[in-house]
Amino acid sequence: MGKVLDIAFVSAASFLGMFILLLFTDKDIRIIALLSAISSFCTAVLINFFIEKRRTKRRLVKRKNAKANIKSLIYLDLEDALESVYTLLSNQYRLDNKRLDSDFIYFNEGSSKCMYALFVFRKYKVSMDDIVSVWRRVRKDTSVKKIIIAVPGKMDSETVLLSTRLAKPEIRFIDKKRLVRLAKKHDMKTDSSLSINRIRFSQRLKIYINRKRTIRYSAYALLLLVYYLSVGRILYLIFSAFLAFLSVFSLLSKNEYESLFD
């Protein structure tokens, strides 16, 4: 709703500003209203484009941060990794009676009296033997009903199927994909988070100048040229010439991506 109100406000301001500006040209009121409406529409399209682009960039940065934070769990001490995953889960679920003991965090969920044991594998790839080893350590405690195993690294399907053959206590996995979703939702942060590299100026320039944008720049240049012919303001002609230059430069630029087969 906020986005719609922002676009409506800016479009209305653009229409009013252009309408007042064109009143000093002694043009027909219908032409002034038409040009103002066109200006308002173009402004709305541009504002919507930049808002969506900003939102997309924020989502990508947030997801990249989440992946980096989950990957960093592999390099943390076991206690720090356990605390990070437990905090992440406690933001999503009601966890109570937390207790750290012998490389595990024990807790209850909500009003349930069932005891859970949380373990985090700090390995690039988890094998069946790793799962069985953890299960054998925990099954000695008869109060534990389920083992929650967080896997920030890789895990094949055979290892996942192993959990169906182990009972008392049961095994539940929290894989990398689910951890990333939780980290993205709750803005997880770790001390060893990986920094995100900024896009260089040359790479950013390629985003705005490429063949895909030629038609867009040409259309904007033509619209400003129509403004110039209708109003006679030299400023419209300057911007029109600039956009025409960008459209030609974009047309002559190389493709954004090279083809796989020549």
PDB file of C-alpha atoms in Angstrom:
ATOM      1  CA  MET A   1       0.000   0.000   0.000  1.00  0.00           C
ATOM      2  CA  GLY A   2       2.875   2.368   0.799  1.00  0.00           C
ATOM      3  CA  LYS A   3       4.337   1.840  -2.664  1.00  0.00           C
ATOM      4  CA  VAL A   4       1.015   2.739  -4.360  1.00  0.00           C
ATOM      5  CA  LEU A   5       0.643   5.885  -2.260  1.00  0.00           C
ATOM      6  CA  ASP A   6       4.222   6.965  -3.041  1.00  0.00           C
ATOM      7  CA  ILE A   7       3.701   6.504  -6.783  1.00  0.00           C
ATOM      8  CA  ALA A   8       0.333   8.283  -6.674  1.00  0.00           C
ATOM      9  CA  PHE A   9       1.785  11.231  -4.739  1.00  0.00           C
ATOM     10  CA  VAL A  10       4.808  11.670  -7.032  1.00  0.00           C
ATOM     11  CA  SER A  11       2.655  11.283 -10.158  1.00  0.00           C
ATOM     12  CA  ALA A  12       0.200  13.887  -8.918  1.00  0.00           C
ATOM     13  CA  ALA A  13       3.041  16.246  -8.081  1.00  0.00           C
ATOM     14  CA  SER A  14       4.528  15.678 -11.542  1.00  0.00           C
ATOM     15  CA  PHE A  15       1.184  16.401 -13.223  1.00  0.00           C
ATOM     16  CA  LEU A  16       0.664  19.583 -11.209  1.00  0.00           C
ATOM     17  CA  GLY A  17       4.213  20.816 -11.730  1.00  0.00           C
ATOM     18  CA  MET A  18       4.149  20.193 -15.481  1.00  0.00           C
ATOM     19  CA  PHE A  19       0.675  21.742 -15.759  1.00  0.00           C
ATOM     20  CA  ILE A  20       1.760  24.928 -13.993  1.00  0.00           C
ATOM     21  CA  LEU A  21       4.969  25.079 -16.027  1.00  0.00           C
ATOM     22  CA  LEU A  22       3.148  24.748 -19.348  1.00  0.00           C
ATOM     23  CA  LEU A  23       0.608  27.430 -18.430  1.00  0.00           C
ATOM     24  CA  PHE A  24       3.272  30.041 -19.162  1.00  0.00           C
ATOM     25  CA  THR A  25       3.599  28.845 -22.783  1.00  0.00           C
ATOM     26  CA  ASP A  26       0.172  30.149 -23.944  1.00  0.00           C
ATOM     27  CA  LYS A  27      -0.668  26.720 -25.380  1.00  0.00           C
ATOM     28  CA  ASP A  28      -4.144  25.260 -25.617  1.00  0.00           C
ATOM     29  CA  ILE A  29      -5.342  23.973 -22.232  1.00  0.00           C
ATOM     30  CA  ARG A  30      -6.143  20.564 -23.718  1.00  0.00           C
ATOM     31  CA  ILE A  31      -2.607  20.164 -25.020  1.00  0.00           C
ATOM     32  CA  ILE A  32      -1.243  21.238 -21.636  1.00  0.00           C
ATOM     33  CA  ALA A  33      -3.447  18.700 -19.841  1.00  0.00           C
ATOM     34  CA  LEU A  34      -2.433  15.939 -22.267  1.00  0.00           C
ATOM     35  CA  LEU A  35       1.287  16.641 -21.898  1.00  0.00           C
ATOM     36  CA  SER A  36       0.924  16.828 -18.122  1.00  0.00           C
ATOM     37  CA  ALA A  37      -0.879  13.481 -18.085  1.00  0.00           C
ATOM     38  CA  ILE A  38       1.874  11.922 -20.217  1.00  0.00           C
ATOM     39  CA  SER A  39       4.488  13.354 -17.877  1.00  0.00           C
ATOM     40  CA  SER A  40       2.608  11.976 -14.850  1.00  0.00           C
ATOM     41  CA  PHE A  41       2.385   8.512 -16.436  1.00  0.00           C
ATOM     42  CA  CYS A  42       6.088   8.449 -17.328  1.00  0.00           C
ATOM     43  CA  THR A  43       6.968   9.543 -13.802  1.00  0.00           C
ATOM     44  CA  ALA A  44       4.842   6.727 -12.339  1.00  0.00           C
ATOM     45  CA  VAL A  45       6.547   4.153 -14.570  1.00  0.00           C
ATOM     46  CA  LEU A  46      10.006   5.396 -13.614  1.00  0.00           C
ATOM     47  CA  ILE A  47       9.242   5.506  -9.877  1.00  0.00           C
ATOM     48  CA  ASN A  48       7.785   1.990  -9.999  1.00  0.00           C
ATOM     49  CA  PHE A  49      10.881   0.755 -11.857  1.00  0.00           C
ATOM     50  CA  PHE A  50      13.312   2.196  -9.319  1.00  0.00           C
ATOM     51  CA  ILE A  51      11.280   0.988  -6.323  1.00  0.00           C
ATOM     52  CA  GLU A  52      11.117  -2.571  -7.681  1.00  0.00           C
ATOM     53  CA  LYS A  53      14.802  -2.501  -8.547  1.00  0.00           C
ATOM     54  CA  ARG A  54      15.677  -1.331  -5.041  1.00  0.00           C
ATOM     55  CA  ARG A  55      13.498  -4.021  -3.472  1.00  0.00           C
ATOM     56  CA  THR A  56      15.053  -6.717  -5.658  1.00  0.00           C
ATOM     57  CA  LYS A  57      18.541  -5.570  -4.723  1.00  0.00           C
ATOM     58  CA  ARG A  58      17.647  -5.612  -1.027  1.00  0.00           C
ATOM     59  CA  ARG A  59      16.268  -9.146  -1.325  1.00  0.00           C
ATOM     60  CA  LEU A  60      19.403 -10.354  -3.101  1.00  0.00           C
ATOM     61  CA  VAL A  61      21.689  -8.719  -0.538  1.00  0.00           C
ATOM     62  CA  LYS A  62      19.629 -10.134   2.318  1.00  0.00           C
ATOM     63  CA  ARG A  63      19.751 -13.641   0.861  1.00  0.00           C
ATOM     64  CA  LYS A  64      23.485 -13.380   0.203  1.00  0.00           C
ATOM     65  CA  ASN A  65      24.041 -12.261   3.794  1.00  0.00           C
ATOM     66  CA  ALA A  66      21.923 -15.158   5.054  1.00  0.00           C
ATOM     67  CA  LYS A  67      23.929 -17.684   3.028  1.00  0.00           C
ATOM     68  CA  ALA A  68      27.205 -16.211   4.276  1.00  0.00           C
ATOM     69  CA  ASN A  69      26.017 -16.340   7.894  1.00  0.00           C
ATOM     70  CA  ILE A  70      24.924 -19.965   7.604  1.00  0.00           C
ATOM     71  CA  LYS A  71      28.177 -20.925   5.909  1.00  0.00           C
ATOM     72  CA  SER A  72      30.112 -19.234   8.712  1.00  0.00           C
ATOM     73  CA  LEU A  73      28.630 -21.734  11.204  1.00  0.00           C
ATOM     74  CA  ILE A  74      31.110 -24.292   9.873  1.00  0.00           C
ATOM     75  CA  TYR A  75      34.026 -22.159  11.084  1.00  0.00           C
ATOM     76  CA  LEU A  76      32.640 -21.335  14.533  1.00  0.00           C
ATOM     77  CA  ASP A  77      33.334 -23.177  17.764  1.00  0.00           C
ATOM     78  CA  LEU A  78      30.705 -25.795  18.530  1.00  0.00           C
ATOM     79  CA  GLU A  79      29.262 -23.817  21.439  1.00  0.00           C
ATOM     80  CA  ASP A  80      28.974 -20.638  19.356  1.00  0.00           C
ATOM     81  CA  ALA A  81      27.396 -22.559  16.471  1.00  0.00           C
ATOM     82  CA  LEU A  82      24.878 -24.163  18.838  1.00  0.00           C
ATOM     83  CA  GLU A  83      23.996 -20.791  20.347  1.00  0.00           C
ATOM     84  CA  SER A  84      23.547 -19.230  16.904  1.00  0.00           C
ATOM     85  CA  VAL A  85      21.231 -21.982  15.650  1.00  0.00           C
ATOM     86  CA  TYR A  86      19.268 -22.088  18.918  1.00  0.00           C
ATOM     87  CA  THR A  87      18.750 -18.301  18.777  1.00  0.00           C
ATOM     88  CA  LEU A  88      17.600 -18.635  15.178  1.00  0.00           C
ATOM     89  CA  LEU A  89      15.093 -21.358  16.089  1.00  0.00           C
ATOM     90  CA  SER A  90      13.877 -19.510  19.185  1.00  0.00           C
ATOM     91  CA  ASN A  91      12.934 -16.538  16.978  1.00  0.00           C
ATOM     92  CA  GLN A  92      10.627 -18.833  15.004  1.00  0.00           C
ATOM     93  CA  TYR A  93       9.384 -21.281  17.663  1.00  0.00           C
ATOM     94  CA  ARG A  94       8.629 -21.248  21.408  1.00  0.00           C
ATOM     95  CA  LEU A  95      11.625 -22.940  23.011  1.00  0.00           C
ATOM     96  CA  ASP A  96      12.032 -23.263  26.774  1.00  0.00           C
ATOM     97  CA  ASN A  97      14.282 -24.833  29.428  1.00  0.00           C
ATOM     98  CA  LYS A  98      17.497 -24.423  27.484  1.00  0.00           C
ATOM     99  CA  ARG A  99      20.457 -26.431  28.794  1.00  0.00           C
ATOM    100  CA  LEU A 100      23.942 -26.813  27.292  1.00  0.00           C
ATOM    101  CA  ASP A 101      25.605 -30.149  28.043  1.00  0.00           C
ATOM    102  CA  SER A 102      28.258 -32.296  26.293  1.00  0.00           C
ATOM    103  CA  ASP A 103      28.158 -30.683  22.806  1.00  0.00           C
ATOM    104  CA  PHE A 104      24.347 -30.496  22.740  1.00  0.00           C
ATOM    105  CA  ILE A 105      21.676 -27.969  23.653  1.00  0.00           C
ATOM    106  CA  TYR A 106      18.652 -29.550  25.336  1.00  0.00           C
ATOM    107  CA  PHE A 107      15.289 -27.764  25.365  1.00  0.00           C
ATOM    108  CA  ASN A 108      11.508 -28.134  25.329  1.00  0.00           C
ATOM    109  CA  GLU A 109       9.126 -26.692  22.752  1.00  0.00           C
ATOM    110  CA  GLY A 110       6.266 -24.675  24.189  1.00  0.00           C
ATOM    111  CA  SER A 111       4.147 -26.532  26.735  1.00  0.00           C
ATOM    112  CA  SER A 112       5.394 -29.922  25.546  1.00  0.00           C
ATOM    113  CA  LYS A 113       7.302 -31.986  28.084  1.00  0.00           C
ATOM    114  CA  CYS A 114       9.295 -33.756  25.364  1.00  0.00           C
ATOM    115  CA  MET A 115      12.998 -33.063  25.560  1.00  0.00           C
ATOM    116  CA  TYR A 116      14.829 -32.167  22.332  1.00  0.00           C
ATOM    117  CA  ALA A 117      18.576 -32.280  21.714  1.00  0.00           C
ATOM    118  CA  LEU A 118      20.131 -29.834  19.232  1.00  0.00           C
ATOM    119  CA  PHE A 119      23.400 -30.563  17.444  1.00  0.00           C
ATOM    120  CA  VAL A 120      25.212 -28.603  14.688  1.00  0.00           C
ATOM    121  CA  PHE A 121      27.520 -30.315  12.214  1.00  0.00           C
ATOM    122  CA  ARG A 122      30.492 -28.088  11.383  1.00  0.00           C
ATOM    123  CA  LYS A 123      31.497 -30.047   8.283  1.00  0.00           C
ATOM    124  CA  TYR A 124      31.337 -29.412   4.550  1.00  0.00           C
ATOM    125  CA  LYS A 125      29.519 -32.709   4.004  1.00  0.00           C
ATOM    126  CA  VAL A 126      27.734 -34.922   6.510  1.00  0.00           C
ATOM    127  CA  SER A 127      27.855 -38.704   6.099  1.00  0.00           C
ATOM    128  CA  MET A 128      25.723 -41.558   7.455  1.00  0.00           C
ATOM    129  CA  ASP A 129      28.421 -42.456   9.981  1.00  0.00           C
ATOM    130  CA  ASP A 130      28.271 -38.918  11.380  1.00  0.00           C
ATOM    131  CA  ILE A 131      24.517 -39.198  11.917  1.00  0.00           C
ATOM    132  CA  VAL A 132      24.740 -42.613  13.549  1.00  0.00           C
ATOM    133  CA  SER A 133      27.531 -41.403  15.845  1.00  0.00           C
ATOM    134  CA  VAL A 134      25.385 -38.504  17.134  1.00  0.00           C
ATOM    135  CA  TRP A 135      22.338 -40.746  17.497  1.00  0.00           C
ATOM    136  CA  ARG A 136      24.257 -43.299  19.584  1.00  0.00           C
ATOM    137  CA  ARG A 137      25.509 -40.574  21.910  1.00  0.00           C
ATOM    138  CA  VAL A 138      22.049 -39.172  22.573  1.00  0.00           C
ATOM    139  CA  ARG A 139      20.022 -42.406  22.813  1.00  0.00           C
ATOM    140  CA  LYS A 140      21.593 -43.166  26.194  1.00  0.00           C
ATOM    141  CA  ASP A 141      19.467 -40.351  27.610  1.00  0.00           C
ATOM    142  CA  THR A 142      15.946 -41.774  27.688  1.00  0.00           C
ATOM    143  CA  SER A 143      14.402 -38.340  28.360  1.00  0.00           C
ATOM    144  CA  VAL A 144      15.317 -37.124  24.861  1.00  0.00           C
ATOM    145  CA  LYS A 145      12.514 -37.779  22.370  1.00  0.00           C
ATOM    146  CA  LYS A 146      13.942 -36.059  19.266  1.00  0.00           C
ATOM    147  CA  ILE A 147      17.347 -35.030  17.960  1.00  0.00           C
ATOM    148  CA  ILE A 148      17.424 -31.811  15.937  1.00  0.00           C
ATOM    149  CA  ILE A 149      20.457 -31.870  13.653  1.00  0.00           C
ATOM    150  CA  ALA A 150      21.373 -28.615  11.889  1.00  0.00           C
ATOM    151  CA  VAL A 151      23.441 -29.103   8.718  1.00  0.00           C
ATOM    152  CA  PRO A 152      24.906 -25.850   7.299  1.00  0.00           C
ATOM    153  CA  GLY A 153      26.968 -27.880   4.825  1.00  0.00           C
ATOM    154  CA  LYS A 154      25.997 -30.550   2.293  1.00  0.00           C
ATOM    155  CA  MET A 155      24.032 -33.741   2.861  1.00  0.00           C
ATOM    156  CA  ASP A 156      22.984 -36.333   0.258  1.00  0.00           C
ATOM    157  CA  SER A 157      19.554 -37.938   0.024  1.00  0.00           C
ATOM    158  CA  GLU A 158      20.742 -41.298   1.391  1.00  0.00           C
ATOM    159  CA  THR A 159      21.783 -39.618   4.617  1.00  0.00           C
ATOM    160  CA  VAL A 160      18.378 -37.964   4.905  1.00  0.00           C
ATOM    161  CA  LEU A 161      16.600 -41.307   4.411  1.00  0.00           C
ATOM    162  CA  LEU A 162      18.663 -42.739   7.230  1.00  0.00           C
ATOM    163  CA  SER A 163      16.628 -40.745   9.730  1.00  0.00           C
ATOM    164  CA  THR A 164      13.540 -42.832   8.909  1.00  0.00           C
ATOM    165  CA  ARG A 165      15.341 -45.998  10.046  1.00  0.00           C
ATOM    166  CA  LEU A 166      16.492 -44.585  13.374  1.00  0.00           C
ATOM    167  CA  ALA A 167      14.002 -44.358  16.220  1.00  0.00           C
ATOM    168  CA  LYS A 168      14.000 -43.634  19.941  1.00  0.00           C
ATOM    169  CA  PRO A 169      15.074 -40.888  19.735  1.00  0.00           C
ATOM    170  CA  GLU A 170      13.802 -39.680  16.360  1.00  0.00           C
ATOM    171  CA  ILE A 171      15.991 -37.538  14.100  1.00  0.00           C
ATOM    172  CA  ARG A 172      14.863 -34.322  12.429  1.00  0.00           C
ATOM    173  CA  PHE A 173      17.141 -32.440  10.054  1.00  0.00           C
ATOM    174  CA  ILE A 174      17.343 -28.699   9.507  1.00  0.00           C
ATOM    175  CA  ASP A 175      19.155 -28.487   6.191  1.00  0.00           C
ATOM    176  CA  LYS A 176      21.041 -25.577   4.674  1.00  0.00           C
ATOM    177  CA  LYS A 177      18.063 -24.347   2.652  1.00  0.00           C
ATOM    178  CA  ARG A 178      15.841 -24.104   5.701  1.00  0.00           C
ATOM    179  CA  LEU A 179      18.579 -22.466   7.761  1.00  0.00           C
ATOM    180  CA  VAL A 180      19.050 -19.834   5.046  1.00  0.00           C
ATOM    181  CA  ARG A 181      15.300 -19.102   5.007  1.00  0.00           C
ATOM    182  CA  LEU A 182      15.283 -18.632   8.779  1.00  0.00           C
ATOM    183  CA  ALA A 183      18.442 -16.495   8.694  1.00  0.00           C
ATOM    184  CA  LYS A 184      16.939 -14.318   5.968  1.00  0.00           C
ATOM    185  CA  LYS A 185      13.658 -13.920   7.835  1.00  0.00           C
ATOM    186  CA  HIS A 186      15.195 -13.063  11.210  1.00  0.00           C
ATOM    187  CA  ASP A 187      18.337 -11.191  10.038  1.00  0.00           C
ATOM    188  CA  MET A 188      20.785 -13.603  11.611  1.00  0.00           C
ATOM    189  CA  LYS A 189      24.251 -12.185  12.326  1.00  0.00           C
ATOM    190  CA  THR A 190      27.443 -13.973  13.328  1.00  0.00           C
ATOM    191  CA  ASP A 191      30.860 -12.594  14.233  1.00  0.00           C
ATOM    192  CA  SER A 192      32.487 -14.315  11.273  1.00  0.00           C
ATOM    193  CA  SER A 193      29.960 -13.227   8.670  1.00  0.00           C
ATOM    194  CA  LEU A 194      31.376 -12.908   5.184  1.00  0.00           C
ATOM    195  CA  SER A 195      31.332  -9.389   3.699  1.00  0.00           C
ATOM    196  CA  ILE A 196      29.547  -8.686   0.435  1.00  0.00           C
ATOM    197  CA  ASN A 197      31.691  -7.296  -2.344  1.00  0.00           C
ATOM    198  CA  ARG A 198      30.508  -4.070  -3.882  1.00  0.00           C
ATOM    199  CA  ILE A 199      29.872  -3.909  -7.583  1.00  0.00           C
ATOM    200  CA  ARG A 200      32.600  -2.100  -9.445  1.00  0.00           C
ATOM    201  CA  PHE A 201      31.759   1.007 -11.469  1.00  0.00           C
ATOM    202  CA  SER A 202      32.458  -0.727 -14.803  1.00  0.00           C
ATOM    203  CA  GLN A 203      30.114  -3.588 -13.891  1.00  0.00           C
ATOM    204  CA  ARG A 204      27.430  -1.173 -12.797  1.00  0.00           C
ATOM    205  CA  LEU A 205      27.816   0.780 -16.047  1.00  0.00           C
ATOM    206  CA  LYS A 206      27.120  -2.383 -18.041  1.00  0.00           C
ATOM    207  CA  ILE A 207      23.787  -2.684 -16.259  1.00  0.00           C
ATOM    208  CA  TYR A 208      22.596   0.676 -17.596  1.00  0.00           C
ATOM    209  CA  ILE A 209      24.265   0.656 -21.004  1.00  0.00           C
ATOM    210  CA  ASN A 210      23.497  -2.425 -23.059  1.00  0.00           C
ATOM    211  CA  ARG A 211      21.471  -3.345 -26.129  1.00  0.00           C
ATOM    212  CA  LYS A 212      18.422  -4.282 -24.075  1.00  0.00           C
ATOM    213  CA  ARG A 213      17.964  -0.625 -23.091  1.00  0.00           C
ATOM    214  CA  THR A 214      18.294   0.867 -26.586  1.00  0.00           C
ATOM    215  CA  ILE A 215      14.548   0.965 -27.285  1.00  0.00           C
ATOM    216  CA  ARG A 216      13.809   2.412 -23.855  1.00  0.00           C
ATOM    217  CA  TYR A 217      16.297   5.250 -24.224  1.00  0.00           C
ATOM    218  CA  SER A 218      15.059   5.954 -27.756  1.00  0.00           C
ATOM    219  CA  ALA A 219      11.449   6.165 -26.543  1.00  0.00           C
ATOM    220  CA  TYR A 220      12.392   8.598 -23.770  1.00  0.00           C
ATOM    221  CA  ALA A 221      14.398  10.688 -26.216  1.00  0.00           C
ATOM    222  CA  LEU A 222      11.437  10.839 -28.609  1.00  0.00           C
ATOM    223  CA  LEU A 223       9.084  11.835 -25.790  1.00  0.00           C
ATOM    224  CA  LEU A 224      11.370  14.677 -24.716  1.00  0.00           C
ATOM    225  CA  LEU A 225      11.673  15.774 -28.337  1.00  0.00           C
ATOM    226  CA  VAL A 226       7.873  16.005 -28.502  1.00  0.00           C
ATOM    227  CA  TYR A 227       7.990  18.123 -25.337  1.00  0.00           C
ATOM    228  CA  TYR A 228      10.539  20.399 -26.981  1.00  0.00           C
ATOM    229  CA  LEU A 229       8.463  20.805 -30.152  1.00  0.00           C
ATOM    230  CA  SER A 230       5.343  21.526 -28.066  1.00  0.00           C
ATOM    231  CA  VAL A 231       6.853  23.845 -25.487  1.00  0.00           C
ATOM    232  CA  GLY A 232      10.017  25.122 -27.105  1.00  0.00           C
ATOM    233  CA  ARG A 233      12.168  24.722 -23.983  1.00  0.00           C
ATOM    234  CA  ILE A 234      15.818  24.086 -24.862  1.00  0.00           C
ATOM    235  CA  LEU A 235      16.234  21.926 -21.727  1.00  0.00           C
ATOM    236  CA  TYR A 236      14.002  19.213 -23.219  1.00  0.00           C
ATOM    237  CA  LEU A 237      16.128  19.213 -26.371  1.00  0.00           C
ATOM    238  CA  ILE A 238      19.332  18.783 -24.329  1.00  0.00           C
ATOM    239  CA  PHE A 239      17.938  15.813 -22.392  1.00  0.00           C
ATOM    240  CA  SER A 240      16.521  14.353 -25.586  1.00  0.00           C
ATOM    241  CA  ALA A 241      19.929  14.561 -27.251  1.00  0.00           C
ATOM    242  CA  PHE A 242      21.587  12.986 -24.212  1.00  0.00           C
ATOM    243  CA  LEU A 243      19.171  10.038 -24.200  1.00  0.00           C
ATOM    244  CA  ALA A 244      19.572   9.653 -27.956  1.00  0.00           C
ATOM    245  CA  PHE A 245      23.337   9.447 -27.420  1.00  0.00           C
ATOM    246  CA  LEU A 246      22.804   6.778 -24.737  1.00  0.00           C
ATOM    247  CA  SER A 247      20.557   4.763 -27.054  1.00  0.00           C
ATOM    248  CA  VAL A 248      23.169   4.834 -29.842  1.00  0.00           C
ATOM    249  CA  PHE A 249      25.954   4.002 -27.396  1.00  0.00           C
ATOM    250  CA  SER A 250      23.886   1.105 -25.998  1.00  0.00           C
ATOM    251  CA  LEU A 251      23.180  -0.170 -29.500  1.00  0.00           C
ATOM    252  CA  LEU A 252      26.875  -0.207 -30.379  1.00  0.00           C
ATOM    253  CA  SER A 253      27.933  -1.774 -27.078  1.00  0.00           C
ATOM    254  CA  LYS A 254      28.732  -5.462 -26.741  1.00  0.00           C
ATOM    255  CA  ASN A 255      26.210  -7.965 -25.514  1.00  0.00           C
ATOM    256  CA  GLU A 256      25.874  -8.204 -21.740  1.00  0.00           C
ATOM    257  CA  TYR A 257      26.651 -11.920 -21.905  1.00  0.00           C
ATOM    258  CA  GLU A 258      28.744 -13.828 -24.402  1.00  0.00           C
ATOM    259  CA  SER A 259      27.069 -16.667 -26.265  1.00  0.00           C
ATOM    260  CA  LEU A 260      27.919 -20.222 -25.279  1.00  0.00           C
ATOM    261  CA  PHE A 261      28.350 -21.336 -28.894  1.00  0.00           C
ATOM    262  CA  ASP A 262      29.731 -19.044 -31.610  1.00  0.00           C
TER     263      ASP A 262
END
